[in-house]
Amino acid sequence: MIWDKKSETMPLEDLKKLQGKRLQKTVERIYTNVPFYKSKLDECGIKPSDIKEISDIKNLPFTTKDEMREVYPYGLLASKQEDIVEIHTSSGTTGKPVVGAYTQNDIDLWSEVMARTLSMGDVTSKDVIQNGYGYGLFTGGLGAHYGARRIGAMVIPISVGNTKRQLSVMRDFGATALTCTPSYSLYLAEAGKDEGVDFSKLPLRVGFFGAEPWSENMRAEIQEKLNVKAIDIFGLTEIIGPGVASECECQDLLHVFEDHFYPEIIDPSTGEILPEGQKGELVFTTISREGSPVLRYRTRDITYLTREPCACGRTSVRMHRILGRTDDMLIIRGVNIFPSQVEHVLLQVDGVEPHYQLIVERRGSMDLLEVQVEMTETIFSDELKVIELKEKEIEHQLRDSLLISSKVKLVEPRSIERSEGKAKRIIDKRNI
Amino acid sequence: MVVQQISVFLENKAGRLASVAQALKDSSINIRALTVADSSDFGILRMIVNKPDDALKILKEAGFMVKLNPVLAVEIEDREGLFFEIMKLCDQEHINVEYTYSFVEQYSNKAILFLRFDDTERAVDLFIKNKYKLLGPKEVSKL
C-alpha cells in the first residue's frame, strides 16, 4: 500500500526538479546558519547561488562522522535552539555521539517517512504495532512510534528487552506488527519456542527489521520462526533515524525516500560519484531537514543504487541492503571479509543458526580468523567425531566462499552475547 | 534393556564442569558413572545418573546443550579376559562400539561396563542371546 502516492510515484523529471529546489534551499539555510558549513563551503569556493540543480551536488564537500562529532553538541544546528523540539544522538560507543536536532517540521517529516515505511508492510489504522526498538536517545523507538501514530495504528511502546513480557504482551494485545532489530526478533523467537509460544497461532503478520545488517537467509529464518513477512528498513541518526529507505511488499531492494534524503554512491578512496549499479560508499544529503541538515554524509556503508522499475509502482531509486561497511570490513591476509558473508555461509550449513562471532588474532605476522558458532540441538551429538566433522564442514564451506582459511569453534548455546540492540560480530585483537 | 546416558556439551573453559555439578547437586541428582571425551576446544561429559529425565530438564534450564542417548549397562564379573570376550563377540557380529567406559564395584567382584553402539537394538539382542546381564534404569539408579 502506497502511503503518499504523489511523492512516491513522482516521475523522475519532476523529482529532479524538486530535489534541485530543496538542495538549493538547504545550502542557503546552512550557509547562513551553520558556521561549520559556511567555512567548509567557503574553502571550496562555493556560494549558495552556485547550486542551481541537483547535479550540482557533486561540487559540495563531504561530511564525515568525525566532523559531526567535533561540533558536538550544537554545532550543526541550522535553526534557533528555541525552534528545536527534540534531539536524538548516536550511541557514542566509539567516541562523542552525533546529534540530530528536530524542529516540529522535522518531526512531521519523520512521521511521514515512517508512515511510508510501515505502509510498505500494509500497516493501517487497524494494526497493533509492538514497537521493540529502544525508546530514548536512540532514534529507533520514537521513529517507529511517530510513523505508527501518523497512520493511526495502535502502538505498544514496549521498547527493547524484557523478553518474557514482550511475549505475553504480544499474545495478550494481539500484536499484528513487530518493529525491532533482526537479531532481537530471533531472540524473541527462541525464547518464545522455549515458552511454548506457537507463533503461527498469533495474529502477528509483519515485521520491520533494521538498525543492523542482516542477510537473506536470516530473513528466511525470521519469516519461518515468527511466521511474519520480514521487511528490511534502513535509516541512520545522522540523517533522521529510521525512515531513510525501506523495502516494499516486493521485499526486493529498499526504496530510498529520495525526495527528502538524496543518495549517492561514491568510490570511498577517491570520492568520485559512481554510476548506477556500481558498488561503493553510500552518501546522503538531507534536502528537507531544518534542525540539523547534513551535506553529503559519508555513511561508510557499502551498497549500490538502481533505477530499475519496481513492481510496486513506486518510482524512487532503490538501494541493495547494506553489503558491508568500509570500517567493519576485515582485511585478513589481504582478503576483504564482511561478517555478512560469513553469516550467509553459516546459514547454508544444515543445523547452524546465525549466532556467531569473528575473532581475529595476529600470531607473528600471520592473521588468524576464528569463527565461533553456537552449538545447536541439531548439531550436538554425544560423539566427538560427529561434532568435529561438522566443524570441518563449516571450515570447508567458509574457505570456499571467503577464499581464506579459518578455524571454526563450536561454543555453548547462548554464550555469544545477544545484543538486545545490535549484535557485535567482530572482535579484532590485532594491534595494528 | 537400555539405560539413558546424559551427554553435555562443554566448552573447554574454567568452571563449566563445576556448573554442571552444581546444577545436579541443587536438584539432588546422583551421578552413578561419568566420563569426559575432549578435543582441544570442547568436551562431552557423559553421565549415568539416577534420574536422567530430571537431569535433562534441569541442565537445559541452566542453559546447557544436553541430550539423552541409549547405552547398554552390562554387569560382568571382575576378572581378566572378560572385556576381551565382549569385544570379540561384538567384532564377530560386526557391531560397532562407539565408545565405552566402566566402573568396578568395590565390595563385590562385579564390574559394570557401559557401551554405546551405532546399532543399539542389535547389540541388545546379541547380549541377551549370549546370556549377559543387562542392567535396566532401575538397577542402575540403585548402584
Coordinates of C-alpha atoms in Angstrom, one line a residue, chain A residues 16-17 19-21 23 50-60 262 264 273 296:
Chain A
K16 CA 14.9 16.0 -10.1
K17 CA 13.4 19.5 -10.1
Q19 CA 15.4 17.8 -5.4
G20 CA 17.3 20.7 -7.0
K21 CA 15.0 23.2 -5.4
L23 CA 19.0 21.3 -2.2
D50 CA 26.1 28.2 -7.4
I51 CA 23.6 25.5 -6.7
K52 CA 21.1 25.5 -9.5
E53 CA 20.1 21.9 -9.9
I54 CA 20.5 18.6 -8.1
S55 CA 23.5 17.5 -10.2
D56 CA 25.5 20.5 -8.7
I57 CA 25.7 18.4 -5.6
K58 CA 28.9 16.9 -6.9
N59 CA 30.7 20.2 -6.1
L60 CA 29.7 20.2 -2.5
Y262 CA 19.4 12.4 -1.6
E264 CA 24.9 9.0 -4.0
I273 CA 30.5 9.5 -7.9
R296 CA 26.9 14.6 1.6

